[in-house]
Amino acid sequence: MTGNKKGFLIAGLLLLALSLSMALLPGIFTSYGQKEMFDAWLMPSKEHLLGTNSLGYDIFTELVYGAGDTLFVGLLSSVLTMIIGSAVGVLAAQRGAAGAFFSGLINIFMLLPRLIALIVLAAFVGQSRASLVLLIALFGWAGTARTVRAQVQRIKAQPYIEACTVAGYSRMHTALRHIVPGFSDVLLSRFLLGVNSCIMMESTLSFLGFGDLYHPTWGTMVNFAYKRGAFMRGAWNYILPPGISVMILSLAFYFISVYIEHRREVL
Amino acid sequence: MNKHLRNILIALACFILVVILNFLLPRMLPGDPVAYLSGFAEEDMTPAKYEYYREALHLDEGLFRQFLYYLKSLADGSLGYSFKKEMIVSDLIKERIGATLQIALPSLVISSGLGLVFGLYFGMKKDSKEDKVFGVTNMVVNAMPSFLIALVLLAALSFKLEIFPYSGLSKAGMFPGRSGFLLDRIHHLVLPVLTLTLGVLPSRYLMVRNNAAKEAGEKYVLYARQRGLSERKIRYLYVFKNIAQPFITMTGMSVSLCVGGSLVIENIFSINGMGKLLTEAVYTLDYPLMQGVLFVSTGVMVIAVIITDVLCILADPRQRREAAYDRK
């Protein structure tokens, strides 16, 4: 392997820091309020970096305030994904019927047409931020679980796990204290990729109009722009930036995960 | 147990899970199942109408009997009744699935093909400069949500350059049989298919590339090179054979990805396919129709998995001959 991929890490962290500071301190990026009205459909100018939308809101301000909600949904659903994924992954690595059952479950969820199932379920349970996070997590854990299962099976074959059994530790203790720390680095890179796919999933769903309208994310913004006719007017300054922001955020997580993956390989 | 047989069983289990989910969702969630299954809000119905729906949906009978009725509706191919559109669900889907497949199948073929060509090429040159550059490009495309790809392509190719139409599948007044219909259809399909292809290509490419990179260091490649075979021959006649299995499996898995991706794209390009049908159903709260779409797309996925697993067995001479011995 050549190069240490530090460049990826730095680029990723910079992009992430930018998004995070937008989320936490929107005030330093824009001096306008979220609901401050100007003339509608202004083109980009010095006063309005990206122009204004159909209602006269400053698009750049909207973008800055959308960062928090996008990150919130992405991070929270990814954390949930990771928890469900590692629990099922550890269970699936057991021998016997329980292991077979959970392995089967992983494989079934790998196959499910995720997007369609999510759309149908979102329609049934209603649109809210909480249900969106929950649904994305419920359908996104399979990949993590599969990786965890492989890792646990690898670790279990190691002599130190045998030593734990000989020393008479309970299975719970061995699993939590000796097996889980063994794959925590894999979990970290899965987590980063998970944030990536959760954000993508969320923005696609929000774009289709299944998002929480009270907490507009970038996906919801594109949906609004599309519905309000930005597309037909050729107002690309309204419809493209939120999508590009999703791309940049997702690249940030991707870059960091490339570095971590690489470091793991070298070790 | 044979890996491929197991895959087929898993696909069938997945299918059954969706059937059960479809059945239980309207009955178990808080809220009146009559409202879910008819699609009308309780307040909008007269008591007589309410009773009629209750009767028509067999909601007074036991859960098990209801499940049998549901299975019957699947078995006779009607998939239930949409009270909102006053049509049988399967008829509605039949009308629309053609458009979805016209986008999904070409994208499936093109993205798998390109994934194979690029993946093999750069995988064999792993860690070279060009591999890295292509890898980063791939990453960037992968980070783009499919609606962004669609919007960028639309902005550039149909609004700026005005080469391609931005909506529908045919020009106004075009119908099958008229001269130029096929050309017009292809002209309309270019952008949606390109969008979907770009959307699924990165993961396909990465998978082929990583598999090919593993093979690149093998001795048989070195030997083939020593014999003076061209790189192209090595790639397609030697390495491809060894990565054929994961490649076929992956192609099968991407069928559901393409169908799912088509749902998003249809909404942007105003194409009357299954995706448009699903969003319409969601906006009008037509639950039976939504369930029908989920059922059909899961069905397509299961069929794809079964076909690819049979292909995998046929493509592998070891398994093919083993099966032949068993028959003797």
PDB file of N, CA and C in Angstrom, chain A residues 1-2 5 8 104 107-113 115-117 119-121 123-125 139 200 203-204 207-210 219 222-223 226-227 231-232 236 239-240 243-244 246-247 250-251 254-255 258, chain B residues 10-11 13-14 17-18 25-26 29 36 127 132 136 139-140 142-145 147-148 151-152 154-155 159 166 206 253 256 259-260 263-264 267-268 278-279 282-283 287 290-291 293-294 297-298 301 305:
ATOM      1  N   MET A   1       0.835  -1.214   0.000  1.00  0.00           N
ATOM      2  CA  MET A   1       0.000   0.000   0.000  1.00  0.00           C
ATOM      3  C   MET A   1       0.864   1.256   0.000  1.00  0.00           C
ATOM      4  N   THR A   2       0.487   2.180  -0.846  1.00  0.00           N
ATOM      5  CA  THR A   2       1.278   3.401  -0.911  1.00  0.00           C
ATOM      6  C   THR A   2       0.474   4.571  -0.355  1.00  0.00           C
ATOM      7  N   LYS A   5      -2.957   8.252   2.899  1.00  0.00           N
ATOM      8  CA  LYS A   5      -4.348   8.729   2.749  1.00  0.00           C
ATOM      9  C   LYS A   5      -4.706   9.806   3.758  1.00  0.00           C
ATOM     10  N   PHE A   8      -7.190  12.433   2.457  1.00  0.00           N
ATOM     11  CA  PHE A   8      -8.610  12.126   2.560  1.00  0.00           C
ATOM     12  C   PHE A   8      -9.147  12.537   3.924  1.00  0.00           C
ATOM     13  N   GLY A 104     -30.290 -15.654   8.938  1.00  0.00           N
ATOM     14  CA  GLY A 104     -31.358 -15.612   7.944  1.00  0.00           C
ATOM     15  C   GLY A 104     -31.992 -14.240   7.892  1.00  0.00           C
ATOM     16  N   ASN A 107     -29.873 -11.837   6.014  1.00  0.00           N
ATOM     17  CA  ASN A 107     -29.940 -12.040   4.567  1.00  0.00           C
ATOM     18  C   ASN A 107     -31.251 -11.542   3.990  1.00  0.00           C
ATOM     19  N   ILE A 108     -32.337 -11.743   4.735  1.00  0.00           N
ATOM     20  CA  ILE A 108     -33.636 -11.274   4.252  1.00  0.00           C
ATOM     21  C   ILE A 108     -33.629  -9.757   4.133  1.00  0.00           C
ATOM     22  N   PHE A 109     -33.094  -9.081   5.143  1.00  0.00           N
ATOM     23  CA  PHE A 109     -33.102  -7.617   5.098  1.00  0.00           C
ATOM     24  C   PHE A 109     -32.135  -7.059   4.063  1.00  0.00           C
ATOM     25  N   MET A 110     -31.099  -7.856   3.718  1.00  0.00           N
ATOM     26  CA  MET A 110     -30.191  -7.415   2.659  1.00  0.00           C
ATOM     27  C   MET A 110     -30.944  -7.345   1.331  1.00  0.00           C
ATOM     28  N   LEU A 111     -31.900  -8.260   1.163  1.00  0.00           N
ATOM     29  CA  LEU A 111     -32.572  -8.377  -0.128  1.00  0.00           C
ATOM     30  C   LEU A 111     -33.737  -7.420  -0.301  1.00  0.00           C
ATOM     31  N   LEU A 112     -34.422  -7.098   0.795  1.00  0.00           N
ATOM     32  CA  LEU A 112     -35.639  -6.283   0.719  1.00  0.00           C
ATOM     33  C   LEU A 112     -35.458  -5.058  -0.167  1.00  0.00           C
ATOM     34  N   PRO A 113     -36.414  -4.766  -1.037  1.00  0.00           N
ATOM     35  CA  PRO A 113     -36.343  -3.511  -1.786  1.00  0.00           C
ATOM     36  C   PRO A 113     -36.556  -2.353  -0.817  1.00  0.00           C
ATOM     37  N   LEU A 115     -36.017   0.994  -0.565  1.00  0.00           N
ATOM     38  CA  LEU A 115     -36.636   2.290  -0.801  1.00  0.00           C
ATOM     39  C   LEU A 115     -38.156   2.162  -0.845  1.00  0.00           C
ATOM     40  N   ILE A 116     -38.638   1.138  -1.560  1.00  0.00           N
ATOM     41  CA  ILE A 116     -40.081   0.977  -1.722  1.00  0.00           C
ATOM     42  C   ILE A 116     -40.718   0.629  -0.377  1.00  0.00           C
ATOM     43  N   ALA A 117     -40.075  -0.289   0.354  1.00  0.00           N
ATOM     44  CA  ALA A 117     -40.610  -0.653   1.664  1.00  0.00           C
ATOM     45  C   ALA A 117     -40.664   0.572   2.572  1.00  0.00           C
ATOM     46  N   ILE A 119     -40.934   3.736   1.682  1.00  0.00           N
ATOM     47  CA  ILE A 119     -41.981   4.660   1.256  1.00  0.00           C
ATOM     48  C   ILE A 119     -43.338   4.183   1.768  1.00  0.00           C
ATOM     49  N   VAL A 120     -43.613   2.884   1.581  1.00  0.00           N
ATOM     50  CA  VAL A 120     -44.905   2.345   2.008  1.00  0.00           C
ATOM     51  C   VAL A 120     -45.063   2.467   3.519  1.00  0.00           C
ATOM     52  N   LEU A 121     -44.007   2.100   4.255  1.00  0.00           N
ATOM     53  CA  LEU A 121     -44.106   2.170   5.717  1.00  0.00           C
ATOM     54  C   LEU A 121     -44.244   3.611   6.194  1.00  0.00           C
ATOM     55  N   ALA A 123     -45.681   5.944   4.679  1.00  0.00           N
ATOM     56  CA  ALA A 123     -47.056   6.359   4.443  1.00  0.00           C
ATOM     57  C   ALA A 123     -47.972   5.837   5.542  1.00  0.00           C
ATOM     58  N   PHE A 124     -47.686   4.628   6.019  1.00  0.00           N
ATOM     59  CA  PHE A 124     -48.541   4.049   7.053  1.00  0.00           C
ATOM     60  C   PHE A 124     -48.364   4.723   8.403  1.00  0.00           C
ATOM     61  N   VAL A 125     -47.116   4.950   8.814  1.00  0.00           N
ATOM     62  CA  VAL A 125     -46.906   5.457  10.168  1.00  0.00           C
ATOM     63  C   VAL A 125     -46.939   6.984  10.229  1.00  0.00           C
ATOM     64  N   PHE A 139     -34.446  -0.405   8.508  1.00  0.00           N
ATOM     65  CA  PHE A 139     -34.174  -1.049   7.237  1.00  0.00           C
ATOM     66  C   PHE A 139     -32.717  -0.935   6.825  1.00  0.00           C
ATOM     67  N   MET A 200     -28.289   9.838   2.540  1.00  0.00           N
ATOM     68  CA  MET A 200     -28.785   9.652   1.177  1.00  0.00           C
ATOM     69  C   MET A 200     -30.233   9.189   1.194  1.00  0.00           C
ATOM     70  N   SER A 203     -32.524  11.990   2.344  1.00  0.00           N
ATOM     71  CA  SER A 203     -32.770  13.073   1.398  1.00  0.00           C
ATOM     72  C   SER A 203     -33.600  12.586   0.227  1.00  0.00           C
ATOM     73  N   THR A 204     -33.435  11.319  -0.157  1.00  0.00           N
ATOM     74  CA  THR A 204     -34.281  10.794  -1.222  1.00  0.00           C
ATOM     75  C   THR A 204     -35.736  10.766  -0.777  1.00  0.00           C
ATOM     76  N   PHE A 207     -37.013  14.221  -0.545  1.00  0.00           N
ATOM     77  CA  PHE A 207     -37.221  14.770  -1.881  1.00  0.00           C
ATOM     78  C   PHE A 207     -38.562  14.304  -2.445  1.00  0.00           C
ATOM     79  N   LEU A 208     -38.900  13.038  -2.176  1.00  0.00           N
ATOM     80  CA  LEU A 208     -40.175  12.510  -2.672  1.00  0.00           C
ATOM     81  C   LEU A 208     -41.351  13.047  -1.871  1.00  0.00           C
ATOM     82  N   GLY A 209     -41.059  13.785  -0.791  1.00  0.00           N
ATOM     83  CA  GLY A 209     -42.129  14.414  -0.033  1.00  0.00           C
ATOM     84  C   GLY A 209     -42.559  13.637   1.187  1.00  0.00           C
ATOM     85  N   PHE A 210     -41.712  12.755   1.705  1.00  0.00           N
ATOM     86  CA  PHE A 210     -42.076  12.009   2.901  1.00  0.00           C
ATOM     87  C   PHE A 210     -41.350  12.514   4.127  1.00  0.00           C
ATOM     88  N   GLY A 219     -33.044  17.615   1.682  1.00  0.00           N
ATOM     89  CA  GLY A 219     -33.931  16.885   0.766  1.00  0.00           C
ATOM     90  C   GLY A 219     -35.284  17.561   0.656  1.00  0.00           C
ATOM     91  N   VAL A 222     -35.176  20.578  -1.642  1.00  0.00           N
ATOM     92  CA  VAL A 222     -35.260  20.282  -3.074  1.00  0.00           C
ATOM     93  C   VAL A 222     -36.706  19.993  -3.435  1.00  0.00           C
ATOM     94  N   ASN A 223     -37.386  19.272  -2.533  1.00  0.00           N
ATOM     95  CA  ASN A 223     -38.795  18.964  -2.763  1.00  0.00           C
ATOM     96  C   ASN A 223     -39.626  20.239  -2.902  1.00  0.00           C
ATOM     97  N   TYR A 226     -38.799  22.066  -6.103  1.00  0.00           N
ATOM     98  CA  TYR A 226     -39.387  21.370  -7.241  1.00  0.00           C
ATOM     99  C   TYR A 226     -40.883  21.675  -7.333  1.00  0.00           C
ATOM    100  N   LYS A 227     -41.554  21.599  -6.181  1.00  0.00           N
ATOM    101  CA  LYS A 227     -43.011  21.814  -6.165  1.00  0.00           C
ATOM    102  C   LYS A 227     -43.365  23.251  -6.493  1.00  0.00           C
ATOM    103  N   PHE A 231     -37.886  24.485 -11.023  1.00  0.00           N
ATOM    104  CA  PHE A 231     -37.404  23.681 -12.133  1.00  0.00           C
ATOM    105  C   PHE A 231     -37.837  24.284 -13.470  1.00  0.00           C
ATOM    106  N   MET A 232     -39.131  24.624 -13.561  1.00  0.00           N
ATOM    107  CA  MET A 232     -39.650  25.156 -14.816  1.00  0.00           C
ATOM    108  C   MET A 232     -39.144  26.573 -15.076  1.00  0.00           C
ATOM    109  N   TRP A 236     -31.962  27.383 -11.103  1.00  0.00           N
ATOM    110  CA  TRP A 236     -31.021  26.351 -10.631  1.00  0.00           C
ATOM    111  C   TRP A 236     -30.355  26.768  -9.332  1.00  0.00           C
ATOM    112  N   ILE A 239     -32.657  25.046  -6.807  1.00  0.00           N
ATOM    113  CA  ILE A 239     -32.890  23.605  -6.764  1.00  0.00           C
ATOM    114  C   ILE A 239     -31.607  22.780  -6.636  1.00  0.00           C
ATOM    115  N   LEU A 240     -30.482  23.312  -7.122  1.00  0.00           N
ATOM    116  CA  LEU A 240     -29.261  22.505  -7.084  1.00  0.00           C
ATOM    117  C   LEU A 240     -28.474  22.571  -5.762  1.00  0.00           C
ATOM    118  N   GLY A 243     -28.987  19.821  -3.034  1.00  0.00           N
ATOM    119  CA  GLY A 243     -28.512  18.506  -3.470  1.00  0.00           C
ATOM    120  C   GLY A 243     -27.000  18.439  -3.415  1.00  0.00           C
ATOM    121  N   ILE A 244     -26.343  19.514  -3.834  1.00  0.00           N
ATOM    122  CA  ILE A 244     -24.880  19.542  -3.804  1.00  0.00           C
ATOM    123  C   ILE A 244     -24.383  19.492  -2.362  1.00  0.00           C
ATOM    124  N   VAL A 246     -25.864  17.928   0.082  1.00  0.00           N
ATOM    125  CA  VAL A 246     -25.971  16.527   0.489  1.00  0.00           C
ATOM    126  C   VAL A 246     -24.748  15.767   0.004  1.00  0.00           C
ATOM    127  N   MET A 247     -24.369  16.036  -1.231  1.00  0.00           N
ATOM    128  CA  MET A 247     -23.229  15.350  -1.811  1.00  0.00           C
ATOM    129  C   MET A 247     -21.950  15.652  -1.031  1.00  0.00           C
ATOM    130  N   SER A 250     -21.972  13.967   2.362  1.00  0.00           N
ATOM    131  CA  SER A 250     -21.792  12.537   2.256  1.00  0.00           C
ATOM    132  C   SER A 250     -20.352  12.208   1.868  1.00  0.00           C
ATOM    133  N   LEU A 251     -19.742  13.061   1.047  1.00  0.00           N
ATOM    134  CA  LEU A 251     -18.330  12.872   0.707  1.00  0.00           C
ATOM    135  C   LEU A 251     -17.445  13.015   1.945  1.00  0.00           C
ATOM    136  N   TYR A 254     -17.475   9.883   3.723  1.00  0.00           N
ATOM    137  CA  TYR A 254     -16.831   8.870   2.903  1.00  0.00           C
ATOM    138  C   TYR A 254     -15.311   8.987   2.975  1.00  0.00           C
ATOM    139  N   PHE A 255     -14.815  10.217   2.874  1.00  0.00           N
ATOM    140  CA  PHE A 255     -13.369  10.445   2.908  1.00  0.00           C
ATOM    141  C   PHE A 255     -12.768   9.972   4.229  1.00  0.00           C
ATOM    142  N   VAL A 258     -12.516   6.313   4.302  1.00  0.00           N
ATOM    143  CA  VAL A 258     -11.425   5.783   3.474  1.00  0.00           C
ATOM    144  C   VAL A 258     -10.136   5.738   4.294  1.00  0.00           C
TER     145      VAL A 258
ATOM    146  N   ILE B  10     -33.736 -17.977   0.898  1.00  0.00           N
ATOM    147  CA  ILE B  10     -33.768 -16.688   1.592  1.00  0.00           C
ATOM    148  C   ILE B  10     -34.650 -15.695   0.836  1.00  0.00           C
ATOM    149  N   ALA B  11     -34.536 -15.720  -0.494  1.00  0.00           N
ATOM    150  CA  ALA B  11     -35.361 -14.814  -1.293  1.00  0.00           C
ATOM    151  C   ALA B  11     -36.840 -15.115  -1.073  1.00  0.00           C
ATOM    152  N   ALA B  13     -38.127 -16.505   1.578  1.00  0.00           N
ATOM    153  CA  ALA B  13     -38.471 -16.084   2.938  1.00  0.00           C
ATOM    154  C   ALA B  13     -38.736 -14.585   2.970  1.00  0.00           C
ATOM    155  N   CYS B  14     -37.921 -13.846   2.216  1.00  0.00           N
ATOM    156  CA  CYS B  14     -38.072 -12.397   2.143  1.00  0.00           C
ATOM    157  C   CYS B  14     -39.434 -12.048   1.563  1.00  0.00           C
ATOM    158  N   LEU B  17     -42.079 -12.667   4.104  1.00  0.00           N
ATOM    159  CA  LEU B  17     -42.047 -11.595   5.106  1.00  0.00           C
ATOM    160  C   LEU B  17     -42.820 -10.375   4.609  1.00  0.00           C
ATOM    161  N   VAL B  18     -42.615 -10.028   3.335  1.00  0.00           N
ATOM    162  CA  VAL B  18     -43.319  -8.860   2.788  1.00  0.00           C
ATOM    163  C   VAL B  18     -44.821  -9.109   2.750  1.00  0.00           C
ATOM    164  N   LEU B  25     -49.752  -4.858   8.574  1.00  0.00           N
ATOM    165  CA  LEU B  25     -49.624  -3.407   8.778  1.00  0.00           C
ATOM    166  C   LEU B  25     -50.952  -2.696   9.014  1.00  0.00           C
ATOM    167  N   PRO B  26     -51.920  -2.796   8.096  1.00  0.00           N
ATOM    168  CA  PRO B  26     -53.160  -2.044   8.314  1.00  0.00           C
ATOM    169  C   PRO B  26     -53.947  -2.559   9.502  1.00  0.00           C
ATOM    170  N   LEU B  29     -51.540  -1.529  13.144  1.00  0.00           N
ATOM    171  CA  LEU B  29     -51.194  -0.158  13.499  1.00  0.00           C
ATOM    172  C   LEU B  29     -52.384   0.528  14.169  1.00  0.00           C
ATOM    173  N   TYR B  36     -57.655   2.305   6.698  1.00  0.00           N
ATOM    174  CA  TYR B  36     -56.431   1.975   5.970  1.00  0.00           C
ATOM    175  C   TYR B  36     -56.747   1.256   4.676  1.00  0.00           C
ATOM    176  N   ASP B 127      -3.915   0.289  -7.684  1.00  0.00           N
ATOM    177  CA  ASP B 127      -2.973   1.211  -7.068  1.00  0.00           C
ATOM    178  C   ASP B 127      -2.132   2.002  -8.066  1.00  0.00           C
ATOM    179  N   LYS B 132      -6.438   5.261  -9.113  1.00  0.00           N
ATOM    180  CA  LYS B 132      -6.780   6.153  -7.997  1.00  0.00           C
ATOM    181  C   LYS B 132      -7.664   7.296  -8.455  1.00  0.00           C
ATOM    182  N   VAL B 136     -11.501   8.069  -7.137  1.00  0.00           N
ATOM    183  CA  VAL B 136     -12.028   9.279  -6.505  1.00  0.00           C
ATOM    184  C   VAL B 136     -13.240   9.803  -7.278  1.00  0.00           C
ATOM    185  N   MET B 139     -16.112   7.852  -6.312  1.00  0.00           N
ATOM    186  CA  MET B 139     -16.586   8.229  -4.983  1.00  0.00           C
ATOM    187  C   MET B 139     -17.510   9.445  -5.063  1.00  0.00           C
ATOM    188  N   VAL B 140     -17.091  10.424  -5.887  1.00  0.00           N
ATOM    189  CA  VAL B 140     -17.878  11.651  -5.988  1.00  0.00           C
ATOM    190  C   VAL B 140     -19.257  11.356  -6.589  1.00  0.00           C
ATOM    191  N   ASN B 142     -20.746   8.561  -6.518  1.00  0.00           N
ATOM    192  CA  ASN B 142     -21.467   7.749  -5.532  1.00  0.00           C
ATOM    193  C   ASN B 142     -22.123   8.618  -4.456  1.00  0.00           C
ATOM    194  N   ALA B 143     -21.510   9.764  -4.178  1.00  0.00           N
ATOM    195  CA  ALA B 143     -22.042  10.619  -3.122  1.00  0.00           C
ATOM    196  C   ALA B 143     -23.219  11.456  -3.606  1.00  0.00           C
ATOM    197  N   MET B 144     -23.490  11.422  -4.911  1.00  0.00           N
ATOM    198  CA  MET B 144     -24.598  12.224  -5.422  1.00  0.00           C
ATOM    199  C   MET B 144     -25.898  11.444  -5.305  1.00  0.00           C
ATOM    200  N   PRO B 145     -26.897  12.028  -4.643  1.00  0.00           N
ATOM    201  CA  PRO B 145     -28.198  11.367  -4.642  1.00  0.00           C
ATOM    202  C   PRO B 145     -28.757  11.367  -6.062  1.00  0.00           C
ATOM    203  N   PHE B 147     -31.514  12.091  -7.363  1.00  0.00           N
ATOM    204  CA  PHE B 147     -32.267  13.249  -7.843  1.00  0.00           C
ATOM    205  C   PHE B 147     -31.336  14.384  -8.256  1.00  0.00           C
ATOM    206  N   LEU B 148     -30.186  14.468  -7.605  1.00  0.00           N
ATOM    207  CA  LEU B 148     -29.228  15.504  -7.993  1.00  0.00           C
ATOM    208  C   LEU B 148     -28.667  15.214  -9.382  1.00  0.00           C
ATOM    209  N   LEU B 151     -31.242  16.163 -11.872  1.00  0.00           N
ATOM    210  CA  LEU B 151     -31.413  17.611 -12.030  1.00  0.00           C
ATOM    211  C   LEU B 151     -30.245  18.238 -12.776  1.00  0.00           C
ATOM    212  N   VAL B 152     -29.035  17.760 -12.478  1.00  0.00           N
ATOM    213  CA  VAL B 152     -27.867  18.309 -13.179  1.00  0.00           C
ATOM    214  C   VAL B 152     -27.942  17.980 -14.663  1.00  0.00           C
ATOM    215  N   LEU B 154     -30.582  17.333 -16.390  1.00  0.00           N
ATOM    216  CA  LEU B 154     -31.669  18.105 -16.983  1.00  0.00           C
ATOM    217  C   LEU B 154     -31.234  19.531 -17.249  1.00  0.00           C
ATOM    218  N   ALA B 155     -30.559  20.126 -16.253  1.00  0.00           N
ATOM    219  CA  ALA B 155     -30.132  21.505 -16.388  1.00  0.00           C
ATOM    220  C   ALA B 155     -29.214  21.648 -17.593  1.00  0.00           C
ATOM    221  N   PHE B 159     -32.147  21.789 -20.718  1.00  0.00           N
ATOM    222  CA  PHE B 159     -32.496  23.204 -20.651  1.00  0.00           C
ATOM    223  C   PHE B 159     -31.450  24.088 -21.324  1.00  0.00           C
ATOM    224  N   TYR B 166     -37.500  16.855 -21.487  1.00  0.00           N
ATOM    225  CA  TYR B 166     -37.373  16.755 -20.030  1.00  0.00           C
ATOM    226  C   TYR B 166     -38.497  15.988 -19.363  1.00  0.00           C
ATOM    227  N   LEU B 206     -17.156  -0.667  -8.102  1.00  0.00           N
ATOM    228  CA  LEU B 206     -16.309  -0.927  -6.946  1.00  0.00           C
ATOM    229  C   LEU B 206     -16.220  -2.423  -6.663  1.00  0.00           C
ATOM    230  N   MET B 253     -28.804  -8.803  -7.644  1.00  0.00           N
ATOM    231  CA  MET B 253     -29.171  -7.945  -6.511  1.00  0.00           C
ATOM    232  C   MET B 253     -29.510  -6.536  -6.991  1.00  0.00           C
ATOM    233  N   SER B 256     -33.335  -5.010  -7.877  1.00  0.00           N
ATOM    234  CA  SER B 256     -34.224  -4.277  -6.963  1.00  0.00           C
ATOM    235  C   SER B 256     -33.726  -2.848  -6.764  1.00  0.00           C
ATOM    236  N   VAL B 259     -35.031  -0.987  -9.854  1.00  0.00           N
ATOM    237  CA  VAL B 259     -36.473  -0.727  -9.775  1.00  0.00           C
ATOM    238  C   VAL B 259     -36.732   0.375  -8.749  1.00  0.00           C
ATOM    239  N   GLY B 260     -36.054   0.301  -7.616  1.00  0.00           N
ATOM    240  CA  GLY B 260     -36.218   1.328  -6.588  1.00  0.00           C
ATOM    241  C   GLY B 260     -35.768   2.690  -7.088  1.00  0.00           C
ATOM    242  N   LEU B 263     -38.137   4.532  -9.318  1.00  0.00           N
ATOM    243  CA  LEU B 263     -39.251   5.206  -8.655  1.00  0.00           C
ATOM    244  C   LEU B 263     -38.962   6.692  -8.481  1.00  0.00           C
ATOM    245  N   VAL B 264     -37.734   6.996  -8.070  1.00  0.00           N
ATOM    246  CA  VAL B 264     -37.367   8.397  -7.849  1.00  0.00           C
ATOM    247  C   VAL B 264     -37.332   9.139  -9.172  1.00  0.00           C
ATOM    248  N   ASN B 267     -40.478  10.275 -11.011  1.00  0.00           N
ATOM    249  CA  ASN B 267     -41.114  11.471 -10.471  1.00  0.00           C
ATOM    250  C   ASN B 267     -40.504  12.741 -11.031  1.00  0.00           C
ATOM    251  N   ILE B 268     -39.207  12.697 -11.329  1.00  0.00           N
ATOM    252  CA  ILE B 268     -38.559  13.890 -11.857  1.00  0.00           C
ATOM    253  C   ILE B 268     -38.879  14.068 -13.333  1.00  0.00           C
ATOM    254  N   LEU B 278     -46.887   4.833  -7.263  1.00  0.00           N
ATOM    255  CA  LEU B 278     -46.681   4.733  -5.814  1.00  0.00           C
ATOM    256  C   LEU B 278     -46.808   6.092  -5.141  1.00  0.00           C
ATOM    257  N   THR B 279     -46.197   7.118  -5.734  1.00  0.00           N
ATOM    258  CA  THR B 279     -46.307   8.440  -5.084  1.00  0.00           C
ATOM    259  C   THR B 279     -47.743   8.942  -5.120  1.00  0.00           C
ATOM    260  N   VAL B 282     -49.457   7.268  -2.370  1.00  0.00           N
ATOM    261  CA  VAL B 282     -49.105   7.806  -1.057  1.00  0.00           C
ATOM    262  C   VAL B 282     -49.825   9.129  -0.806  1.00  0.00           C
ATOM    263  N   TYR B 283     -49.866   9.991  -1.834  1.00  0.00           N
ATOM    264  CA  TYR B 283     -50.500  11.290  -1.631  1.00  0.00           C
ATOM    265  C   TYR B 283     -52.003  11.157  -1.424  1.00  0.00           C
ATOM    266  N   TYR B 287     -53.925   2.911   0.396  1.00  0.00           N
ATOM    267  CA  TYR B 287     -53.051   1.883   0.972  1.00  0.00           C
ATOM    268  C   TYR B 287     -53.009   0.570   0.189  1.00  0.00           C
ATOM    269  N   MET B 290     -50.509   0.912  -2.569  1.00  0.00           N
ATOM    270  CA  MET B 290     -49.123   0.925  -2.098  1.00  0.00           C
ATOM    271  C   MET B 290     -48.640  -0.488  -1.817  1.00  0.00           C
ATOM    272  N   GLN B 291     -49.501  -1.261  -1.149  1.00  0.00           N
ATOM    273  CA  GLN B 291     -49.110  -2.628  -0.811  1.00  0.00           C
ATOM    274  C   GLN B 291     -48.905  -3.448  -2.069  1.00  0.00           C
ATOM    275  N   VAL B 293     -47.851  -2.341  -4.941  1.00  0.00           N
ATOM    276  CA  VAL B 293     -46.566  -1.974  -5.546  1.00  0.00           C
ATOM    277  C   VAL B 293     -45.418  -2.637  -4.785  1.00  0.00           C
ATOM    278  N   LEU B 294     -45.502  -2.631  -3.461  1.00  0.00           N
ATOM    279  CA  LEU B 294     -44.452  -3.282  -2.665  1.00  0.00           C
ATOM    280  C   LEU B 294     -44.393  -4.767  -2.987  1.00  0.00           C
ATOM    281  N   SER B 297     -42.865  -5.315  -6.518  1.00  0.00           N
ATOM    282  CA  SER B 297     -41.421  -5.083  -6.624  1.00  0.00           C
ATOM    283  C   SER B 297     -40.640  -6.134  -5.856  1.00  0.00           C
ATOM    284  N   THR B 298     -41.201  -6.621  -4.741  1.00  0.00           N
ATOM    285  CA  THR B 298     -40.525  -7.720  -4.055  1.00  0.00           C
ATOM    286  C   THR B 298     -40.539  -8.961  -4.945  1.00  0.00           C
ATOM    287  N   MET B 301     -37.871  -8.759  -7.466  1.00  0.00           N
ATOM    288  CA  MET B 301     -36.575  -9.012  -6.830  1.00  0.00           C
ATOM    289  C   MET B 301     -36.355 -10.520  -6.622  1.00  0.00           C
ATOM    290  N   VAL B 305     -33.400 -12.917  -8.129  1.00  0.00           N
ATOM    291  CA  VAL B 305     -32.451 -13.695  -7.318  1.00  0.00           C
ATOM    292  C   VAL B 305     -32.464 -15.151  -7.747  1.00  0.00           C
TER     293      VAL B 305
END
